[in-house]
Coordinates of C-alpha atoms in Angstrom, one line a residue:
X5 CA -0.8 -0.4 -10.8
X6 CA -2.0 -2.8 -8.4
X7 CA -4.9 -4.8 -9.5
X8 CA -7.4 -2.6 -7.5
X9 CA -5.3 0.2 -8.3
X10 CA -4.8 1.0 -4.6
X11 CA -1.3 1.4 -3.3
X12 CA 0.8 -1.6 -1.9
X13 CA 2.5 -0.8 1.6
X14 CA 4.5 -3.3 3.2
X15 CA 7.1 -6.5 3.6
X16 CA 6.9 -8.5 0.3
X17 CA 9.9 -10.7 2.0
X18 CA 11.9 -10.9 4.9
X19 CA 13.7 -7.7 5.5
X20 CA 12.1 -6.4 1.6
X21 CA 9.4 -3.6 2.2
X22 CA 8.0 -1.6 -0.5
X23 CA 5.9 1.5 -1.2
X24 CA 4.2 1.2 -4.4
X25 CA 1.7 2.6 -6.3
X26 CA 0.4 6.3 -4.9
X27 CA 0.1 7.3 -8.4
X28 CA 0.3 11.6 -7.9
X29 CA -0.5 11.1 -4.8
X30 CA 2.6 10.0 -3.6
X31 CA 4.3 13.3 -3.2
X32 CA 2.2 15.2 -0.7
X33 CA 2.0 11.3 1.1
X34 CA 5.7 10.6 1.1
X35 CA 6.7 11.7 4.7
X36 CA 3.5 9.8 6.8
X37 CA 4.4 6.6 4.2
X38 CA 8.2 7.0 5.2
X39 CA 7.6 6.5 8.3
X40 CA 5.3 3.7 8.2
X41 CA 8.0 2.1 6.4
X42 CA 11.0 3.2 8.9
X43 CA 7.9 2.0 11.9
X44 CA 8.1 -1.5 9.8
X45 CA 11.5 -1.6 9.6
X46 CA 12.8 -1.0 13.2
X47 CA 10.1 -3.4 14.7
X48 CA 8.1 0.3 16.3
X49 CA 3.9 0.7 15.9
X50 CA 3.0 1.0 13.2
X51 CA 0.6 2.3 11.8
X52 CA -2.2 -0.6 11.8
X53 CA -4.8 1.7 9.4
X54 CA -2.4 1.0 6.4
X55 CA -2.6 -2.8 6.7
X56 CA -5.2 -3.2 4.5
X57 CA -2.8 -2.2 1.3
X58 CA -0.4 -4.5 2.8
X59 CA 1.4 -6.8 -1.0
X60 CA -0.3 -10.0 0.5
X61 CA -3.8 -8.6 0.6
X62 CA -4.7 -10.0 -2.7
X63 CA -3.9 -13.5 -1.2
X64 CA -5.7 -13.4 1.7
X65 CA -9.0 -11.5 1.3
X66 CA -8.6 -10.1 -2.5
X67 CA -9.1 -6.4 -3.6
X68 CA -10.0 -3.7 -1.8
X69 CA -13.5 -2.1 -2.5
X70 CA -12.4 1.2 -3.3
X71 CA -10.2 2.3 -6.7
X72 CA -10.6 3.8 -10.0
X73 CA -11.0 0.4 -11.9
X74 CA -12.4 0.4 -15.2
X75 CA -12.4 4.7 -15.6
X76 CA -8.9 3.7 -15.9
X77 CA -8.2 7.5 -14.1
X78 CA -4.7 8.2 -13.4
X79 CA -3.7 10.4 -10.2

């Protein structure tokens, strides 16, 4: 888990994305997160609403508000 235990969507490196941390939810989100990622990888739009779980997020502004936290809740 990510330390706000929201996913981490994006390029950790040149030419090195990853898709990280959906927990359960990850299944039903796979195909709109695949192509986010194939979007990131060609150079197309993407998808500007997931850049706030973007890996260097918790460099830049820190954690996101929302998450499960201490009710250490899985899925």
């Amino acid at each position: 888990m990510s330390p706000d235990w929201q996913p981490v969507i994006g390029e950790i490196a040149p030419g090195v994305f990853v898709d990280a941390g959906t927990s359960g939810h990850g299944f039903k989100l796979a195909p709109a997160l695949g192509a986010h990622i194939a979007d990131l990888l060609t150079g197309a739009d993407a998808d500007r609403g997931l850049e706030q779980f973007h890996p260097r997020r918790f460099e830049r502004s820190g954690a996101l508000d929302a998450g499960f936290g201490e009710a250490r809740i899985l899925g």
